[in-house]
CSV table of C-alpha atoms in Angstrom, one decimal:
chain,number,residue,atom,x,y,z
A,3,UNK,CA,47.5,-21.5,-45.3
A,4,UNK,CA,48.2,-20.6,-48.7
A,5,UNK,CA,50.3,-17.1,-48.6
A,6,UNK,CA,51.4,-15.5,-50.7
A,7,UNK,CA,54.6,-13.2,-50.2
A,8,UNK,CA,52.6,-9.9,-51.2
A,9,UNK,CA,50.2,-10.6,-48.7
A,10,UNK,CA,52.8,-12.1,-45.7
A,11,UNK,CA,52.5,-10.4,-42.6
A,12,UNK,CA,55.8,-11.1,-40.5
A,13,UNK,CA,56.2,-8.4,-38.1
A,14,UNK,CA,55.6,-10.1,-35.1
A,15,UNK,CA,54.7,-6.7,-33.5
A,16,UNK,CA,51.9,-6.4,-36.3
A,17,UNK,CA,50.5,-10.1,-35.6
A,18,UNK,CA,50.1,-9.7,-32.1
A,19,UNK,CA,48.2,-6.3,-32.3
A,20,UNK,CA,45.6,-8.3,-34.5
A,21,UNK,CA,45.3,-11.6,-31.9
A,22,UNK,CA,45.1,-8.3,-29.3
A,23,UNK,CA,42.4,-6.6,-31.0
A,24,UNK,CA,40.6,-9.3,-32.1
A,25,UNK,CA,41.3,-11.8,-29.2
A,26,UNK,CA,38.4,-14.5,-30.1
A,27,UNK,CA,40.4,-17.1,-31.8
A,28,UNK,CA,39.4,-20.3,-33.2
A,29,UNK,CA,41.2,-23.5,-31.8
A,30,UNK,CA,41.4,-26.4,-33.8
A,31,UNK,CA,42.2,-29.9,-33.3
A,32,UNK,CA,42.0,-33.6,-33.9
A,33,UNK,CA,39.4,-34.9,-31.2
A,34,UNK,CA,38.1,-38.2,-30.4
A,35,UNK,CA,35.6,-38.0,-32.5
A,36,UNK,CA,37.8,-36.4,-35.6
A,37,UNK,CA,38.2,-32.8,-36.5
A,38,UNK,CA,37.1,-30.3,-33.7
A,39,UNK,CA,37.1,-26.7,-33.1
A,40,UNK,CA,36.0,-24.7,-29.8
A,41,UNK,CA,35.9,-20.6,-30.1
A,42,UNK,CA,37.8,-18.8,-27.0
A,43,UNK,CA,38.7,-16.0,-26.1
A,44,UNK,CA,42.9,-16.1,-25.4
A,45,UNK,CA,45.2,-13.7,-23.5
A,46,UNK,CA,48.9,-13.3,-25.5
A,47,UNK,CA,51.9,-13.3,-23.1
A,48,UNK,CA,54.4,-12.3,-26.2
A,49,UNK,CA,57.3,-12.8,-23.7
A,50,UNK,CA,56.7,-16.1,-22.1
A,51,UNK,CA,58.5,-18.7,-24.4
A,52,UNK,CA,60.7,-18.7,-27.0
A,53,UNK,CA,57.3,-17.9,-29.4
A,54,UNK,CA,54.7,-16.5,-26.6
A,55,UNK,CA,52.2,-18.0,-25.1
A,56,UNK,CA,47.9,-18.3,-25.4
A,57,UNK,CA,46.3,-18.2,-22.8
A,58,UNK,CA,42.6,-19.2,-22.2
A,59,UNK,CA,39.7,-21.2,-20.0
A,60,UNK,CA,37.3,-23.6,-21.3
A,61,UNK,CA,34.2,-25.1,-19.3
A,62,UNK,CA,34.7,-28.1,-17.5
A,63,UNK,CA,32.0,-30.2,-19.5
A,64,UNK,CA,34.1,-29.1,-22.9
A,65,UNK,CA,35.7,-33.2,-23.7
A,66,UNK,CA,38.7,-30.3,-25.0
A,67,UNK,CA,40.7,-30.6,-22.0
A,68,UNK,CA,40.2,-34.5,-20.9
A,69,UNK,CA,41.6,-35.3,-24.4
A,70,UNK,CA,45.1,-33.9,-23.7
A,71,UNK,CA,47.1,-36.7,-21.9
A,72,UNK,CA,47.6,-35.9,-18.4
A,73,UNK,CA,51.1,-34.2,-18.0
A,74,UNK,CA,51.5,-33.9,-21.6
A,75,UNK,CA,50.7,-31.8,-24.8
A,76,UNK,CA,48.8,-31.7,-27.9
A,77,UNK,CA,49.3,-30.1,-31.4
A,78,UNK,CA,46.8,-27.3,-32.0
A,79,UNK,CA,46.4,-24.9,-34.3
A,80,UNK,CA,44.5,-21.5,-33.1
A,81,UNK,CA,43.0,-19.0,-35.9
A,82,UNK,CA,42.3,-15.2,-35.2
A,83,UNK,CA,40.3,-13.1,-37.8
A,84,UNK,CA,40.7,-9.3,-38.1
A,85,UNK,CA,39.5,-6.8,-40.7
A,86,UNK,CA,37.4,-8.8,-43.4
A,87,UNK,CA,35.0,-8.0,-46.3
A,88,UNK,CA,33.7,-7.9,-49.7
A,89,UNK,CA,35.8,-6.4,-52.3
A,90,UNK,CA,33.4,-5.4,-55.7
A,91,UNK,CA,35.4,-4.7,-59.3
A,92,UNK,CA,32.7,-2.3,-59.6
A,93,UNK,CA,35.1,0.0,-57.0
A,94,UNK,CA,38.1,-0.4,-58.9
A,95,UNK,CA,38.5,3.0,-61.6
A,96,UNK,CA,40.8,0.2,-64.0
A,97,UNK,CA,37.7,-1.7,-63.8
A,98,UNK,CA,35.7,0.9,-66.1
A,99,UNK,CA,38.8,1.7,-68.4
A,100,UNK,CA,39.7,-2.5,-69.4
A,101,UNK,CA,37.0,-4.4,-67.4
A,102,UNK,CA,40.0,-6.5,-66.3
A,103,UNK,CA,38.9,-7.0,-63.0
A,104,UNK,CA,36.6,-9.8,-61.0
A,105,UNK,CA,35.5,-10.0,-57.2
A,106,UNK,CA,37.4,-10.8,-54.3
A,107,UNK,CA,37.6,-11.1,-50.3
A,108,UNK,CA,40.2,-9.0,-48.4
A,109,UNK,CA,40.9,-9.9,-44.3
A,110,UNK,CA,43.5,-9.9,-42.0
A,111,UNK,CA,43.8,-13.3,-40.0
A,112,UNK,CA,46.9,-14.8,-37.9
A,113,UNK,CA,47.7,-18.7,-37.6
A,114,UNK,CA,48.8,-19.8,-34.4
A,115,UNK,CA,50.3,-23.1,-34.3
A,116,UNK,CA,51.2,-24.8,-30.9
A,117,UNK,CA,51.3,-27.2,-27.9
A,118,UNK,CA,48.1,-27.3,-25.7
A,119,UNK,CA,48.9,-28.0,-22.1
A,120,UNK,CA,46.0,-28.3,-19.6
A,121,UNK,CA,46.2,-26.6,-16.0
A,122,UNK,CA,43.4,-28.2,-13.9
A,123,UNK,CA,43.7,-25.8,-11.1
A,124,UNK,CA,41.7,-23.1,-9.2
A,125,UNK,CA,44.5,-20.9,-8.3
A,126,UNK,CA,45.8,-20.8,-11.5
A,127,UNK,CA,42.2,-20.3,-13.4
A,128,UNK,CA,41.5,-17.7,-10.8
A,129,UNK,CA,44.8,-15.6,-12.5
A,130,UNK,CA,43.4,-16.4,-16.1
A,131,UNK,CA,39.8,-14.8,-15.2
A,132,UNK,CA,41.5,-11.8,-13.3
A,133,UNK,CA,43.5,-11.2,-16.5
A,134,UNK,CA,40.9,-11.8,-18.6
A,135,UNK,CA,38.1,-9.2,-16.5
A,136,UNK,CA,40.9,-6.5,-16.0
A,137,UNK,CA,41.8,-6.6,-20.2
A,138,UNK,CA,38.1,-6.3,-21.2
A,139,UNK,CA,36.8,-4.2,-18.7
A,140,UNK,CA,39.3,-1.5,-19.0
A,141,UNK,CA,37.1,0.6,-20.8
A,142,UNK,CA,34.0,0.5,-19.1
A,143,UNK,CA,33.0,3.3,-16.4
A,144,UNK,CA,32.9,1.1,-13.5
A,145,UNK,CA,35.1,-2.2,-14.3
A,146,UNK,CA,33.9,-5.1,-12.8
A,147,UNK,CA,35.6,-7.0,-10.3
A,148,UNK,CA,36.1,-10.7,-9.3
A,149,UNK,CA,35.2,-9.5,-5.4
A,150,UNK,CA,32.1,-7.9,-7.4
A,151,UNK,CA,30.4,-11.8,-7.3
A,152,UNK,CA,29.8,-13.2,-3.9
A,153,UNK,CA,32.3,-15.4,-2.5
A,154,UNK,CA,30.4,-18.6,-2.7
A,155,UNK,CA,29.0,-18.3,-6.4
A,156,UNK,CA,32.4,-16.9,-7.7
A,157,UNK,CA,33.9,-20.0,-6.3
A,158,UNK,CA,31.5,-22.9,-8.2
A,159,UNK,CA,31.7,-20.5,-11.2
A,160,UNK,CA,35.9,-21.1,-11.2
A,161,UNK,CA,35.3,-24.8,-10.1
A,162,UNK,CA,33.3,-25.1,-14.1
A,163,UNK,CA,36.2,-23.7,-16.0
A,164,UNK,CA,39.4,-25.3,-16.6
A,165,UNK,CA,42.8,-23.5,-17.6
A,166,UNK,CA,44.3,-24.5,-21.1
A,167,UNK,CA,47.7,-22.7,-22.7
A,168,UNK,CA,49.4,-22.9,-26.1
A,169,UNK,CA,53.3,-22.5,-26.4
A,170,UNK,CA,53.8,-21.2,-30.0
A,171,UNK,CA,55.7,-22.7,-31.5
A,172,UNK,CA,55.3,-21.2,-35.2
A,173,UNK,CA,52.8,-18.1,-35.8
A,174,UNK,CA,51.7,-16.9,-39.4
A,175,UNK,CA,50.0,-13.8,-40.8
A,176,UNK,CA,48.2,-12.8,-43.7
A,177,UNK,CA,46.7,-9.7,-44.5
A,178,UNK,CA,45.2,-9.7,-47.6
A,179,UNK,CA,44.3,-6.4,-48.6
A,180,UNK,CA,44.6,-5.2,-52.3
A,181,UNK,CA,48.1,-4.7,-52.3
A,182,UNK,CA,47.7,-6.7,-56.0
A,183,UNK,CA,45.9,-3.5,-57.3
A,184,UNK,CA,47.5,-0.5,-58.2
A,185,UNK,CA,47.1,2.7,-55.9
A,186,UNK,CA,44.1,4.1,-57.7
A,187,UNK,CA,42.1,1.0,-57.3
A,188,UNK,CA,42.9,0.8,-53.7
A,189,UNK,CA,41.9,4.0,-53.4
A,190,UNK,CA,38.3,3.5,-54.7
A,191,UNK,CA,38.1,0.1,-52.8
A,192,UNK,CA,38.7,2.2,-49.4
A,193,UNK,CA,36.3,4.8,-50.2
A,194,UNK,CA,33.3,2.4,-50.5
A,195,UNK,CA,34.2,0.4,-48.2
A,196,UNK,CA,33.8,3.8,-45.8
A,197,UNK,CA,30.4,4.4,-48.0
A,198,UNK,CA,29.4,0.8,-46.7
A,199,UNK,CA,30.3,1.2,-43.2
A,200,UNK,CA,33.1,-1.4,-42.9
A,201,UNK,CA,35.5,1.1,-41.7
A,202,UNK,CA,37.8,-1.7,-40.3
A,203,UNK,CA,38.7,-3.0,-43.7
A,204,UNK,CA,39.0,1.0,-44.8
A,205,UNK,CA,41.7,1.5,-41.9
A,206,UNK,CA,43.6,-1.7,-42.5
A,207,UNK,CA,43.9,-1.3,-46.3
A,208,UNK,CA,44.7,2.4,-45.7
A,209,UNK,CA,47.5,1.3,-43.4
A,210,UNK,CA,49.3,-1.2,-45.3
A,211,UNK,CA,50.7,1.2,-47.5
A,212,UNK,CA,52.0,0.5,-51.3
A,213,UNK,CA,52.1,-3.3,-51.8
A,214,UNK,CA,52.7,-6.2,-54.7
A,215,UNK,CA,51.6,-5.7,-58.0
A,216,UNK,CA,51.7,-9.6,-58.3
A,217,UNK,CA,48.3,-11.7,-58.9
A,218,UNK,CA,46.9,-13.2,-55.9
A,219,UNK,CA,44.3,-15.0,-53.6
């Protein structure tokens, strides 16, 4: 992706707090059929591999899996989206002093390229739906449980999934959030964004702190 160094995210402790908060990534391939993309939800091991390691399910009728040669891997290349919105000039107080100033779109978003490896196996997709159910259902008030479904039904359900991983091999980050604009237009940018509701976008651009005054995109 075009990156700018202004808006280069490389703290790997950074990049995996956004695929960890914002765990639906987007994996894309080349298919049988050409360019494909399926939308998961993945599970980052950080310390398996020399890169970490996504981890995921995908039903059984999803052609995704039967295209990976058996035993083998295939490139991939899985996007995850964080904080994202509209940015108005209108919100920038440079904007009403020299009008110098036009529309943009800030977001956060983390490319994940890999090798996608197939595991055809119950006992091993039973471990990614455990991890899976005990991540997002640590904050209800009664987490549901795998021995929650009854035996039979839990067992054709795991029988129509199939496990897939990616071994990173290169991970990017952008996060594109008005560190081109001096402190006084960020500023106004955040508090309309709050007005607005996107309080994400508020949080993120609060967070980053004093950036580039470069131009960018």
């Amino acid at each position: 992706m075009y990156l700018p160094q202004h808006f280069a995210e490389q703290r790997p402790e950074e990049l995996h707090r956004l695929i960890r908060a914002h765990p639906l990534g987007l994996l894309c391939r080349a298919g049988a059929q050409g360019l494909d993309a399926d939308h998961l939800p993945f599970l980052l091991d950080a310390g398996r591999g020399p890169s970490g390691t996504l981890v995921a399910h995908v039903a059984r009728a999803n052609a995704l899996w039967r295209e990976v040669p058996p035993g083998g891997s295939q490139p991939v290349l899985v996007v995850f989206r964080g904080a994202q919105g509209y940015i108005s000039p209108n919100w920038y107080p440079s904007k009403q002093a020299t009008h110098r100033a036009v529309p943009t779109w800030n977001y956060e978003a983390v490319h994940i390229h890999g090798q996608l490896t197939v595991h055809d196996d119950e006992r091993h997709v039973r471990g990614v739906v455990a991890r899976l159910t005990r991540t997002h259902e640590a904050s209800e008030p009664a987490p549901w449980r795998m021995g929650d479904a009854p035996r039979g039904y839990l067992q054709d359900m795991l029988g129509a999934i199939v496990g897939i991983e990616v071994a990173i091999t290169r991970i990017e980050g952008k996060r594109k959030l008005s560190q081109n604009r001096s402190a006084e237009d960020r500023d106004g940018a955040i508090a309309q964004l709050e007005l607005g509701g996107n309080q994400a976008l508020a949080a993120a651009m609060r967070q980053i702190g004093q950036g580039s005054t470069e131009p960018g995109g």
